[in-house]
Coordinates of C-alpha atoms and ligand atoms in Angstrom, one line a residue:
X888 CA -18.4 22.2 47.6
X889 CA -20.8 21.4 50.2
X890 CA -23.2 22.6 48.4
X891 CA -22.8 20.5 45.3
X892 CA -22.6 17.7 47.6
X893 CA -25.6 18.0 49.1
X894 CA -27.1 18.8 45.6
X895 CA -25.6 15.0 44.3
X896 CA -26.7 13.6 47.4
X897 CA -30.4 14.7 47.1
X898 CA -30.3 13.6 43.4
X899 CA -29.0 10.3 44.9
X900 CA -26.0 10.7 42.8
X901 CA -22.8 10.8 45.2
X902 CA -20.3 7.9 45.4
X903 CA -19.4 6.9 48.9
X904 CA -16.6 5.3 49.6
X905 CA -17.3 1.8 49.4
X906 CA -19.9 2.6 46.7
X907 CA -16.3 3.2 44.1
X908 CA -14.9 0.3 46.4
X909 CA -18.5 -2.0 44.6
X910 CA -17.8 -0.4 40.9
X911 CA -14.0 -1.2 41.2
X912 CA -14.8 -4.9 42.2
X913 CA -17.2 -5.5 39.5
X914 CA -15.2 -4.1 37.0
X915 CA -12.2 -6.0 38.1
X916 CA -14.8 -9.3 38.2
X917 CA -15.9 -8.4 34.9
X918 CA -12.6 -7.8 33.0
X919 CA -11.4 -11.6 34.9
X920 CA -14.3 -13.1 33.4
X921 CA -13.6 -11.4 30.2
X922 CA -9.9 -12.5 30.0
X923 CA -11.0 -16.5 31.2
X924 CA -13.7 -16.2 28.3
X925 CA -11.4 -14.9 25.9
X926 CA -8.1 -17.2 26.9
X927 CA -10.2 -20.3 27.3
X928 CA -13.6 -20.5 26.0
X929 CA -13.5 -18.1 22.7
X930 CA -13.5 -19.8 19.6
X931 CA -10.0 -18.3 18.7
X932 CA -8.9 -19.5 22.1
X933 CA -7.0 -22.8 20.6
X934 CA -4.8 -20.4 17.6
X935 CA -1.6 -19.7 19.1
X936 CA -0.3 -16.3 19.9
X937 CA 1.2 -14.0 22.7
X938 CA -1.4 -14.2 25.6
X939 CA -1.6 -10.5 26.4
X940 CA -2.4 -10.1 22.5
X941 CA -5.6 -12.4 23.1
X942 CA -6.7 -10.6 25.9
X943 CA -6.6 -7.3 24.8
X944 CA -6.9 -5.3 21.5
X945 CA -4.6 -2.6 22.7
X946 CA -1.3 -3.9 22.4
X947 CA -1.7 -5.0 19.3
X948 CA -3.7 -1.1 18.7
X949 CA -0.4 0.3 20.1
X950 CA 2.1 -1.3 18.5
X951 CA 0.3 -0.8 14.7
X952 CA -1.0 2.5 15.3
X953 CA 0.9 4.6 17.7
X954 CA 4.9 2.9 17.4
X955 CA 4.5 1.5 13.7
X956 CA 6.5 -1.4 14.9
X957 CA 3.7 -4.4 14.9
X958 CA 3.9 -5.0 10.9
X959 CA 7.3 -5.9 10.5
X960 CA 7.3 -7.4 13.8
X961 CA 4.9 -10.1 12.5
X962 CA 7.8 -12.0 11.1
X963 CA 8.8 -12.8 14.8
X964 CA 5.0 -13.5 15.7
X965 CA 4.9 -16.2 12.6
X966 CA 8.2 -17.6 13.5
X967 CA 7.4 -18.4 17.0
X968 CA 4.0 -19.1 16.8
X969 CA 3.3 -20.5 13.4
X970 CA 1.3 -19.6 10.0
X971 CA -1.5 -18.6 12.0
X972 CA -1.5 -16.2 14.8
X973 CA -3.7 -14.5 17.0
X974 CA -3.3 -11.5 17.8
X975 CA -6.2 -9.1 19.2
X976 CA -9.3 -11.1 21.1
X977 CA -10.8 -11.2 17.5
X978 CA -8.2 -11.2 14.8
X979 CA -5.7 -13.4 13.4
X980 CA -2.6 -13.0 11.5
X981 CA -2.3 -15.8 8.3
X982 CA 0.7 -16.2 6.8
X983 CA 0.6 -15.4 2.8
X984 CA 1.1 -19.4 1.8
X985 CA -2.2 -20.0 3.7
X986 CA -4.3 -16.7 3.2
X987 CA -4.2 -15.9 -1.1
X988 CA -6.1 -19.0 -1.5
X989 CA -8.6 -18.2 1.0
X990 CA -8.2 -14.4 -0.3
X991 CA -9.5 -16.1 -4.1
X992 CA -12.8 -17.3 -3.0
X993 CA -15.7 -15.5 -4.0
X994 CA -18.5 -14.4 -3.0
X995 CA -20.6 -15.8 -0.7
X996 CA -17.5 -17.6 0.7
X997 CA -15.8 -15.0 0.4
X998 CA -13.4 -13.2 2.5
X999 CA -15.5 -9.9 2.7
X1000 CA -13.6 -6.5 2.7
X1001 CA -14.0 -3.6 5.6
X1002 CA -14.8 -0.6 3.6
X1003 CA -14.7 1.2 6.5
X1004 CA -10.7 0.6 6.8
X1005 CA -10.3 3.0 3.6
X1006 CA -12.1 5.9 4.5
X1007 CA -13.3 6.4 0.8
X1008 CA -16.9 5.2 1.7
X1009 CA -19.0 2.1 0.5
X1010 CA -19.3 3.4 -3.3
X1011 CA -15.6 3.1 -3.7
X1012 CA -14.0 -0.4 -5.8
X1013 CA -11.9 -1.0 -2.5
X1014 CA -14.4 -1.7 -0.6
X1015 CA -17.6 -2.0 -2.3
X1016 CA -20.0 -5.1 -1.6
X1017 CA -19.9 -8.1 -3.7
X1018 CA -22.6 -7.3 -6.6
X1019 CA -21.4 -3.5 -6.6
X1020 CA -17.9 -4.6 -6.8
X1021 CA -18.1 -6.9 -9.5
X1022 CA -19.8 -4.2 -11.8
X1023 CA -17.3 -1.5 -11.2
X1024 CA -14.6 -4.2 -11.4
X1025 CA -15.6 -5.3 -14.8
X1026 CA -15.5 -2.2 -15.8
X1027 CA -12.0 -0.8 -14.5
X1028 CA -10.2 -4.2 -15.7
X1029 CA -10.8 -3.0 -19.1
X1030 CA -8.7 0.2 -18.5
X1031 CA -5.9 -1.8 -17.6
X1032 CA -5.3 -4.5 -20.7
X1033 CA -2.5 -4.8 -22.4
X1034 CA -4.3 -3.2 -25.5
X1035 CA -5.2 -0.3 -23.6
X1036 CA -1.7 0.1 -21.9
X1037 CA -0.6 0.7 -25.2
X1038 CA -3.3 3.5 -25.7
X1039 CA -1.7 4.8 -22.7
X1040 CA 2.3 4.5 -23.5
X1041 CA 2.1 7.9 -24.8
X1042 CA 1.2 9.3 -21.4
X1043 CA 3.8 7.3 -19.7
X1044 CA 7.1 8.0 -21.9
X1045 CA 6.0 12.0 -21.9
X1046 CA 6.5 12.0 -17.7
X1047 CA 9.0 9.6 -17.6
X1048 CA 10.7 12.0 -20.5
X1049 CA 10.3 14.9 -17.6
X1050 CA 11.6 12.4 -15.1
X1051 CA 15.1 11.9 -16.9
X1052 CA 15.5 15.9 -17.8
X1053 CA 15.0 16.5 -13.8
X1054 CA 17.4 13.9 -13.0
X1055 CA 20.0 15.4 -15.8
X1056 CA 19.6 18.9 -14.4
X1057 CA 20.7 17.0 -10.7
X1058 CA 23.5 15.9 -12.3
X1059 CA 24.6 18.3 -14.3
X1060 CA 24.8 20.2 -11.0
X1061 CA 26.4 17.6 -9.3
X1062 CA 23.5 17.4 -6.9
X1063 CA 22.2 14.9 -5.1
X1064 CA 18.6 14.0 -5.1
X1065 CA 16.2 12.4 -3.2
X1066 CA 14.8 10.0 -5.7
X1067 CA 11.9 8.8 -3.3
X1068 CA 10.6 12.2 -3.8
X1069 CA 10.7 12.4 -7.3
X1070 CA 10.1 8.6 -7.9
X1071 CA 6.6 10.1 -6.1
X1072 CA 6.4 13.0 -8.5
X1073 CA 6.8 10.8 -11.5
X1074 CA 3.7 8.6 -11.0
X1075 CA 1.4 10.8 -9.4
X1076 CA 1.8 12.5 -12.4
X1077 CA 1.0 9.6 -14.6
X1078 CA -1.6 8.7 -12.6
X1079 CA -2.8 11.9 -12.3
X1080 CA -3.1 12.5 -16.3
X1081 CA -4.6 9.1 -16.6
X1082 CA -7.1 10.1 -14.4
X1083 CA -7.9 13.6 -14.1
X1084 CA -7.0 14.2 -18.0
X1085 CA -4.1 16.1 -17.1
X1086 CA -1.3 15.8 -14.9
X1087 CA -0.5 17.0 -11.3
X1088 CA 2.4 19.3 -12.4
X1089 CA 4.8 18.0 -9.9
X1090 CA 7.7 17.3 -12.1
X1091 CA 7.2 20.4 -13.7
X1092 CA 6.8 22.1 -10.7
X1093 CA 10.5 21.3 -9.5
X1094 CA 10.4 21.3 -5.5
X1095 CA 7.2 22.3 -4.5
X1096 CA 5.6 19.1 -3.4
X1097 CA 2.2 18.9 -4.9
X1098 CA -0.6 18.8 -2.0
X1099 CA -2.2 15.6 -2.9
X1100 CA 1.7 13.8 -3.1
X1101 CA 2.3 15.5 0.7
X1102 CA -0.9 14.0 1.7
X1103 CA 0.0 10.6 1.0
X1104 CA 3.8 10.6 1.9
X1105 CA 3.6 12.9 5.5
X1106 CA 0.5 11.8 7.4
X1107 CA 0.9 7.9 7.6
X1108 CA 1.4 8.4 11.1
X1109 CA -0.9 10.6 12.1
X1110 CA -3.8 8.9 10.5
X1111 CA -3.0 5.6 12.2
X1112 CA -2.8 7.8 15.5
X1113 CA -6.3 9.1 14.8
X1114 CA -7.6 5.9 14.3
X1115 CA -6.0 4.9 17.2
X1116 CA -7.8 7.7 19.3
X1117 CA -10.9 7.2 17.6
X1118 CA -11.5 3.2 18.6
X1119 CA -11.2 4.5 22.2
X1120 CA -14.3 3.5 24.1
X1121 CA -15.6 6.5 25.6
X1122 CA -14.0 9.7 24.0
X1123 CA -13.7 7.8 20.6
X1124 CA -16.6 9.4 19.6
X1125 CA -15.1 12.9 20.3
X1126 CA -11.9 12.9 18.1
X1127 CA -13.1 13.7 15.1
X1128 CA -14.5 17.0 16.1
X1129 CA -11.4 17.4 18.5
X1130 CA -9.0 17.2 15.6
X1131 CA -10.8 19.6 13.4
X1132 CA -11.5 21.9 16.3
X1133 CA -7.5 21.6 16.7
X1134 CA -6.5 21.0 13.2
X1135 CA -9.0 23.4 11.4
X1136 CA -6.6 25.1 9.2
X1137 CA -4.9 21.7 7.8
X1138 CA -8.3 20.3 7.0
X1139 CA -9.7 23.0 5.6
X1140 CA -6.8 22.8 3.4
X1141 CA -7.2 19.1 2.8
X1142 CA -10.6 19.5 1.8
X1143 CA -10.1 22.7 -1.0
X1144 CA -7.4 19.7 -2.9
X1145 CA -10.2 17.5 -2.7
X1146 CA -12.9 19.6 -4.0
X1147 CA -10.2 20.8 -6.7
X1148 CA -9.9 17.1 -7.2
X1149 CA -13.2 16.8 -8.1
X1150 CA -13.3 19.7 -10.0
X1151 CA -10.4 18.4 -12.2
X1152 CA -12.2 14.9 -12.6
X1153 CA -15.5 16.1 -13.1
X1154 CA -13.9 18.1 -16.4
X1155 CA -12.2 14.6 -17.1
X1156 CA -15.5 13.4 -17.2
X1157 CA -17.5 16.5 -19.3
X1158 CA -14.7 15.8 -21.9
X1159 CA -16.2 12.0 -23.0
X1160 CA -14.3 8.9 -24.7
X1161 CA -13.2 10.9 -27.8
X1162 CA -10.3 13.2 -27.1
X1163 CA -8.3 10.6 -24.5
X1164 CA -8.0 6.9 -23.8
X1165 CA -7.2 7.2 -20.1
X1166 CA -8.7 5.1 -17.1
X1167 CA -11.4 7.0 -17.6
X1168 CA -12.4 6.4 -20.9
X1169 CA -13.7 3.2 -19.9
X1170 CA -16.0 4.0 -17.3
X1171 CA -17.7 6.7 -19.3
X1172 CA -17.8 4.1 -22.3
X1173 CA -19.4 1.2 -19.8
X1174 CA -22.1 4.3 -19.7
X1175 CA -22.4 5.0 -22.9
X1176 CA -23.0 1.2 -24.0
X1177 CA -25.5 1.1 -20.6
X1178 CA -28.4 -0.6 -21.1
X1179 CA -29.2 -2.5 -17.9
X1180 CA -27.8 -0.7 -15.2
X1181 CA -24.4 -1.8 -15.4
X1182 CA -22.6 1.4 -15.9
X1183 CA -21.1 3.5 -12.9
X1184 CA -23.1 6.4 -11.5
X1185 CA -21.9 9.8 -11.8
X1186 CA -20.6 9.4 -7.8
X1187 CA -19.0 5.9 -8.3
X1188 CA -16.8 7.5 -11.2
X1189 CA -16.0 10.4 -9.1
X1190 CA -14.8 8.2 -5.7
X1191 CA -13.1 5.8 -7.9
X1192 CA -11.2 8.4 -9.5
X1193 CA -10.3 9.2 -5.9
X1194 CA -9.2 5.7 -5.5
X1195 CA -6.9 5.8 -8.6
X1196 CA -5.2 8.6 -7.7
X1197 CA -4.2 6.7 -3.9
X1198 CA -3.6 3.7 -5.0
X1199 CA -1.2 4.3 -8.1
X1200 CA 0.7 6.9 -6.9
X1201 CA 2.7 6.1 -3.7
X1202 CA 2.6 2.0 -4.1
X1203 CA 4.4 2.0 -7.2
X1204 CA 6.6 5.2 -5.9
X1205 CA 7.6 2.9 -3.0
X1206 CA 8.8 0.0 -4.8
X1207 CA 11.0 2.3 -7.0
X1208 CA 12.6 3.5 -3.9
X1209 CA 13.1 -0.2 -2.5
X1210 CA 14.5 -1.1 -5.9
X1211 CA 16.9 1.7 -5.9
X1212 CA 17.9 1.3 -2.0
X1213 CA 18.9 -2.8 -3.0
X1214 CA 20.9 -1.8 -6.5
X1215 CA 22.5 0.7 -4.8
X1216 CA 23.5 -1.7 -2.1
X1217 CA 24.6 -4.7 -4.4
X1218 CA 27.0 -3.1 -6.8
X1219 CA 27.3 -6.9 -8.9
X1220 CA 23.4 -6.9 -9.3
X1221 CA 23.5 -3.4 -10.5
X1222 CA 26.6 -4.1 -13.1
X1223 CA 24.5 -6.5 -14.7
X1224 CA 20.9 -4.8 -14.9
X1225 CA 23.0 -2.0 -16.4
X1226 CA 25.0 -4.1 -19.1
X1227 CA 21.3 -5.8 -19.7
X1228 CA 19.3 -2.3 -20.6
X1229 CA 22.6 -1.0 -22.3
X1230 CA 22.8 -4.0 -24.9
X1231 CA 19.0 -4.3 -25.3
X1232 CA 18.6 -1.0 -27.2
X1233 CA 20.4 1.7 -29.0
X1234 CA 18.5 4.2 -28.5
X1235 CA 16.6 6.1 -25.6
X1236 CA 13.1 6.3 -27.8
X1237 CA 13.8 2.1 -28.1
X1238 CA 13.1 2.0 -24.6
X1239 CA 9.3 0.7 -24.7
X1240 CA 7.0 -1.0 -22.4
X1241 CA 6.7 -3.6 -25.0
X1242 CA 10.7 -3.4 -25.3
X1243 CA 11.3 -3.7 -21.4
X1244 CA 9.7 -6.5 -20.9
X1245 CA 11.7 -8.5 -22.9
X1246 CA 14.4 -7.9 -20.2
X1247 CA 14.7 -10.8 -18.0
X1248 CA 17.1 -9.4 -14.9
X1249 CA 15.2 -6.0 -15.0
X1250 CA 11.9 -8.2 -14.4
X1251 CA 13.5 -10.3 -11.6
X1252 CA 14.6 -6.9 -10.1
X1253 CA 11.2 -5.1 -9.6
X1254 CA 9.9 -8.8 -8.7
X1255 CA 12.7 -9.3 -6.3
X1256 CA 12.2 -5.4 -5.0
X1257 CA 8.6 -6.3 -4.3
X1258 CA 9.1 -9.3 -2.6
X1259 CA 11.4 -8.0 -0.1
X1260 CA 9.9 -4.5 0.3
X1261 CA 6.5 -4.8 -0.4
X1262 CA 4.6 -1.2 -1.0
X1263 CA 1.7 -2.7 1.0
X1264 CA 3.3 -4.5 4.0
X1265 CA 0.1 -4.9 5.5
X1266 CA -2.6 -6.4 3.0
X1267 CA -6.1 -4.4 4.3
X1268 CA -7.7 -6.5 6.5
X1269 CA -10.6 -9.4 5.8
X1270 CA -13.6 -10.5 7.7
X1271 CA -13.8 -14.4 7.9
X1272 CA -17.1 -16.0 6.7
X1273 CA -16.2 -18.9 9.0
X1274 CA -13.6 -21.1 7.7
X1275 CA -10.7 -23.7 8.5
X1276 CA -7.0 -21.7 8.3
X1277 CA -4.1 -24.0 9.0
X1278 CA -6.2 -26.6 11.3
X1279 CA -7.8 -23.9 12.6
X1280 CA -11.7 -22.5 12.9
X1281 CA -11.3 -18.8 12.1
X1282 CA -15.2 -18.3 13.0
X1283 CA -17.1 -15.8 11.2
X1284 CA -16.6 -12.0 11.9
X1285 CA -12.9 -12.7 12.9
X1286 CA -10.9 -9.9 11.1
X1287 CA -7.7 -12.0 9.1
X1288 CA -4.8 -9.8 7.9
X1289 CA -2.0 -11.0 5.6
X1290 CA 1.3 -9.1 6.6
X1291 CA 3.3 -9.3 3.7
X1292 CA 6.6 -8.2 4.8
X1293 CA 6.3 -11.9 7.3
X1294 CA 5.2 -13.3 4.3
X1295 CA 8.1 -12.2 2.0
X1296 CA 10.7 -12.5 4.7
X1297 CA 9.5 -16.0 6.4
X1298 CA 12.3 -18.7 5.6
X1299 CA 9.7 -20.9 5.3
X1300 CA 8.7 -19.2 2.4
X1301 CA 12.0 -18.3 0.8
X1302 CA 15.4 -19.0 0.6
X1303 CA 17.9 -16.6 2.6
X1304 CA 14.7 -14.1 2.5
X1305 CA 16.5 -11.3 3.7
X1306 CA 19.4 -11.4 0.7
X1307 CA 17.9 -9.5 -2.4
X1308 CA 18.4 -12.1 -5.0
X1309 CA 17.1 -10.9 -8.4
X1310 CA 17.6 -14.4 -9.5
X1311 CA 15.5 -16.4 -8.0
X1312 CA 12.8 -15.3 -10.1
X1313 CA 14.7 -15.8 -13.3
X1314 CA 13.6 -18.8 -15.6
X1315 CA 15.9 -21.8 -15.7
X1316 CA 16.9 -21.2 -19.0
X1317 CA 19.3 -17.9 -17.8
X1318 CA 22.7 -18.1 -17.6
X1319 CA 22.3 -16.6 -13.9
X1320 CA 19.9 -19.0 -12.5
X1321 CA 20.3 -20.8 -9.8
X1322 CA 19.3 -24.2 -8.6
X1323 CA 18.7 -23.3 -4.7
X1324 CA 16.0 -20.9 -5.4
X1325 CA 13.6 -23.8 -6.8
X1326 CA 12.8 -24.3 -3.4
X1327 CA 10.9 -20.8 -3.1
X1328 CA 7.5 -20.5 -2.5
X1329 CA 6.8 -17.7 -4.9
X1330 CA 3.3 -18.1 -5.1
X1331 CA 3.1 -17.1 -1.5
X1332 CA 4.7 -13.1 -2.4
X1333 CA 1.5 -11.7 -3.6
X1334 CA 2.4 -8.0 -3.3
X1335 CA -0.6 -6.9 -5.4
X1336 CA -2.8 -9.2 -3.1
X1337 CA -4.3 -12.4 -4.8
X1338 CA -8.2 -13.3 -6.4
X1339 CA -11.2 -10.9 -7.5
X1340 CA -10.3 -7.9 -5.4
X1341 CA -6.7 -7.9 -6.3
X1342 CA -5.0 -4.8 -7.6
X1343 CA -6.6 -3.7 -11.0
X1344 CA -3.3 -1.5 -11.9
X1345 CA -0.6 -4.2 -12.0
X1346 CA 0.1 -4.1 -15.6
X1347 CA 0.1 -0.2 -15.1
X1348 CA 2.5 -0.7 -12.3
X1349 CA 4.7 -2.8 -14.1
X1350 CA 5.1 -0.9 -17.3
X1351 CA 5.8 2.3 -15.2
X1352 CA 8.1 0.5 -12.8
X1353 CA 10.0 -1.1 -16.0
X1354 CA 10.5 2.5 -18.0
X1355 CA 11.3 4.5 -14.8
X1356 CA 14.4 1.7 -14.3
X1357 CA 15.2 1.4 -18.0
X1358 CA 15.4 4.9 -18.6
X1359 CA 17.6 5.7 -15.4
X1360 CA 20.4 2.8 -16.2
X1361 CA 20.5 4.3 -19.9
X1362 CA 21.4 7.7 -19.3
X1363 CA 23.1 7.9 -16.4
X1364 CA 25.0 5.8 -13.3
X1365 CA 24.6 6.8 -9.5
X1366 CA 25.1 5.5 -6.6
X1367 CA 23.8 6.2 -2.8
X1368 CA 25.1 9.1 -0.6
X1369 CA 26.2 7.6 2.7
X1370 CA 24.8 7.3 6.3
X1371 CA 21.8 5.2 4.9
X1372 CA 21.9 1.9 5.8
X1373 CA 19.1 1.8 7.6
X1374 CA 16.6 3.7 5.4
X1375 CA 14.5 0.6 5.4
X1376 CA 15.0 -1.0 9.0
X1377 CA 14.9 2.1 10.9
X1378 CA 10.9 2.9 8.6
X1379 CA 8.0 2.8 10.7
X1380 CA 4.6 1.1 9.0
X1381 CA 1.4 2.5 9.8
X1382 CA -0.1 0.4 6.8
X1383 CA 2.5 2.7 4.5
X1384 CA 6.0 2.8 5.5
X1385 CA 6.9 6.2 6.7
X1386 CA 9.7 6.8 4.5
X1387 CA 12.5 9.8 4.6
X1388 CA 14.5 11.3 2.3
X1389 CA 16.7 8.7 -0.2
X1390 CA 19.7 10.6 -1.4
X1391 CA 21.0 9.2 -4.5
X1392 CA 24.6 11.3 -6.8
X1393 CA 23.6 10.5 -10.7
X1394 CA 26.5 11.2 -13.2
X1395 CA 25.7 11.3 -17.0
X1396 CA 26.9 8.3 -19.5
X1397 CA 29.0 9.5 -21.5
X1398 CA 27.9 9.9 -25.3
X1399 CA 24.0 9.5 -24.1
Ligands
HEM2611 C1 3.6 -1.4 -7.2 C2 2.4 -0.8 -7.3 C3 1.1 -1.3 -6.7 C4 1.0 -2.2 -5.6 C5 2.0 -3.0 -4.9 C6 -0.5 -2.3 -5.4 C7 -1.1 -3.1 -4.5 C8 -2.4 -3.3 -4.3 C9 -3.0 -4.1 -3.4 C10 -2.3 -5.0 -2.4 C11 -4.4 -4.0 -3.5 C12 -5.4 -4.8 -2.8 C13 -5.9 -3.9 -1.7 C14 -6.9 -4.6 -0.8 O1 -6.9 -5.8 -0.6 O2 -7.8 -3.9 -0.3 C15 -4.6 -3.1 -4.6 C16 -5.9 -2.7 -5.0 C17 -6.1 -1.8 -6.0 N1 -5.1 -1.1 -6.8 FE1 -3.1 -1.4 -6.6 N2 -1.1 -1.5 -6.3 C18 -0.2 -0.9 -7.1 C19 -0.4 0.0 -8.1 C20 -1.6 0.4 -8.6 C21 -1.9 1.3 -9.7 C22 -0.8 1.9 -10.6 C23 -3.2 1.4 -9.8 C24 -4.0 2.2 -10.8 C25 -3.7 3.4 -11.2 C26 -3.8 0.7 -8.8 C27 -5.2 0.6 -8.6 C28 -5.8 -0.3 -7.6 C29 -7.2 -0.4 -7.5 C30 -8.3 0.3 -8.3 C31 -7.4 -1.4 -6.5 C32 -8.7 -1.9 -6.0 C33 -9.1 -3.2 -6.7 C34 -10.4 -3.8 -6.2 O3 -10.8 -3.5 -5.1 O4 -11.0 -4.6 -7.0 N3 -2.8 0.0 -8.0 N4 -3.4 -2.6 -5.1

């Protein structure tokens, strides 16, 4: 000991006493500075928000990443503190009604994305910069027409055929199922043949939960801990090569499903336009037609693929499961959804996504199931280019996030926010619409974001959301197990809600 001391204190390197006494007292100095600057002086320091929030990222960092608590909890934020709210020294919380105009604006006013937030690197749509993104955008909008939804139908009916004979099986059995798990199964599978030219095999493969479909649904909360870990100053650095060190044998396994990923897409791709129209098709017919550079490089179709796979799959899952958790709990609203699909067709193989969406109340539902559990509670996060927000200067480089669960349930936004009230998005012309929900904002619920970055796969969505429903309410009725009130409120959000188990009992219809 005395030793190493004398070694430090040759090398001038040992603290005395008042020595840590100087570094305490300049670090204290400096964080007081620090918190006058940012209280008073910063050019955020006039938005309204909690004062500890302005001062320091990490409660806002511990209550998003570590408890899950901070998106829904927004709602509270916005009430108290208004439309716009600050919370971390440099980012602001704008309420929907404000931000999707702001969100529409292009490029160079535009609202710029954080492609580091998705972890799919620059190349990817999601966060791609402007002149990259409107290439690849041009090109993946055309996968997702009307015209070539109909190309697709074919891929959709033969899962959601699977779906119901899984479901029939349950019920023959008297079994219930957890529908959240197999509203999963069902569109990773269509996204998956859609994408990879053939489909994950989960349905088929009964209950074994496909790798890629664990991925997404059981590490929301470790993710947002790692991210939490690594945006620590100091040992940030370290995490990544901590966790693997720690974590080997779970990576290693992660990163065999992406390489057979790959693998998969990569034969998508060696197979051309011919033989499928998937969302494919259109990338590798951008290519073909390419004559000045405005295809998608071999990488680009790759990572996007990636993309597909993520952001079809569990989003449109999620809002399944809302819808079923709300008809479940509102036994009027599910009588007349069911008389609706049960008069509209006589047959299952009528059941169309042209035919559904001639369905008024089933359209209200998923509307009405989106509104109030929105798949992506927390919109990812924009960079301000310097703008006014709500009488406010959000100055450039100020990171604005949209939460839309405040947004949905704000009752400045919407009437009685937290009832689920499939009507208020029916036209006036229905027998069931009512008067009091004119007052609605409903072009602040923007749950697949708003302007050119907005979700490409809504019409996808939609027409999978609409057959899934339609195809449950014609062959069978069910009804929740109980003890589940609180499967929503009691969800964490780490940017996904961290859903359990949804236990549903389905009988047949009889004569079906
Ligand atoms: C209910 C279902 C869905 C919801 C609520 C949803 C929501 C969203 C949202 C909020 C965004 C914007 C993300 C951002 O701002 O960074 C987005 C982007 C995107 N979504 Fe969806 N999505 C759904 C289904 C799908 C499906 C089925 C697909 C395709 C298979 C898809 C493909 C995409 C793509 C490619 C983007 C990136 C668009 C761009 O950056 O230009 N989504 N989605």
């Amino acid at each position: 000991m005395e030793a190493m001391k004398a070694l430090l204190e040759q090398r001038g390197l040992a603290l005395s006493l008042p020595r840590i006494g100087t570094i305490i007292t300049l670090f204290v100095i400096y964080r007081i500075i620090t918190a006058i600057y940012r209280l008073y002086i910063h050019p955020l320091s006039k938005v309204p928000g909690p004062k500890l929030y302005s001062f320091s990222s990490l409660p806002f960092d511990v209550h998003y990443k570590i408890k899950g608590t901070f998106v829904r909890g927004t709602t509270g934020l916005h009430k108290k503190y208004g439309p716009v709210v600050r919370i971390a020294p440099d980012r602001v919380a704008v309420d929907g009604s404000l931000a999707w105009p702001l969100f529409m604006r292009r490029y160079p006013e535009e609202f710029s994305k954080i492609w580091e937030f998705y972890g799919f690197g620059p190349l990817a749509i999601l966060g791609s910069p402007p002149e990259n993104h409107r290439r690849q955008r041009r090109i993946m909008a055309h996968a997702t027409t009307p015209a070539a939804l109909a190309d697709q139908e074919i891929y959709l009916q033969k899962h959601v055929n699977k779906f119901v004979d899984v479901l029939a099986e349950h019920a023959d059995e008297d079994r219930p199922i957890d529908i959240m798990l197999w509203f999963n199964y069902l569109t990773f599978d269509i996204v998956g043949e859609l994408t990879l030219g053939t489909s994950l095999g989960c349905l088929d493969s009964r209950d074994t939960v496909h790798p890629l479909v664990g991925v997404v649904t059981a590490t929301t909360r470790d993710n947002a801990r790692r991210m939490f870990l690594t945006g620590l100053p100091l040992i940030g650095s370290f995490i990544p090569m901590l966790t693997y060190v720690l974590r080997k044998k779970e990576i290693d396994k992660m990163l065999a499903m992406q390489r057979h990923m790959d693998e998969q897409s990569e034969a998508r791709i060696a197979l051309g336009t011919d033989t499928r129209r998937d969302l494919i098709t259109y990338m590798l017919r951008a290519n073909a037609e390419d004559k000045e550079g405005k295809g998608m490089s071999h990488e680009e179709m790759l990572v996007n693929s990636r993309v597909l796979l993520l952001a079809g799959g569990e989003t449109t899952a999620t809002t399944l499961s809302g819808f079923a958790f709300h008809i479940t709990e509102n036994p009027d609203k599910y009588r007349l959804l069911a008389d609706e699909i049960r008069s509209a067709f006589s047959f299952a193989d009528e059941i169309t996504i042209r035919g559904t969406s001639q369905l008024p109340y089933l359209c209200a539902c998923i509307e009405e199931s989106l509104r109030i559990y929105p798949p992506a509670a927390d919109t990812p996060p924009r960079v301000s280019p310097g703008a006014e927000v709500g009488g406010y200067y959000i100055p450039k480089g100020t990171i604005v996030s949209v939460y839309q669960w405040a947004t949905h349930h704000s009752e400045d936004n919407f009437v009685d926010p937290e009832t689920f009230a499939p009507q208020r998005w029916l036209p006036e012309t229905h027998t069931l619409y009512e008067p009091r929900f004119a007052a609605d904002n409903k072009a602040a619920c923007k749950p697949f974001s708003a302007g050119p970055r907005d979700c490409t796969g809504k019409i996808l969505a939609y027409a999978e959301m609409r057959l899934a429903i339609a195809r449950l309410f014609w062959h069978f009725e069910f009804d929740r197990e109980a003890g589940q009130d609180d499967w929503i409120s009691s969800q964490c959000v780490f940017t996904l809600a961290e859903k359990g188990p949804f236990m549903i009992r389905l009988r047949r219809r009889p004569g079906v």
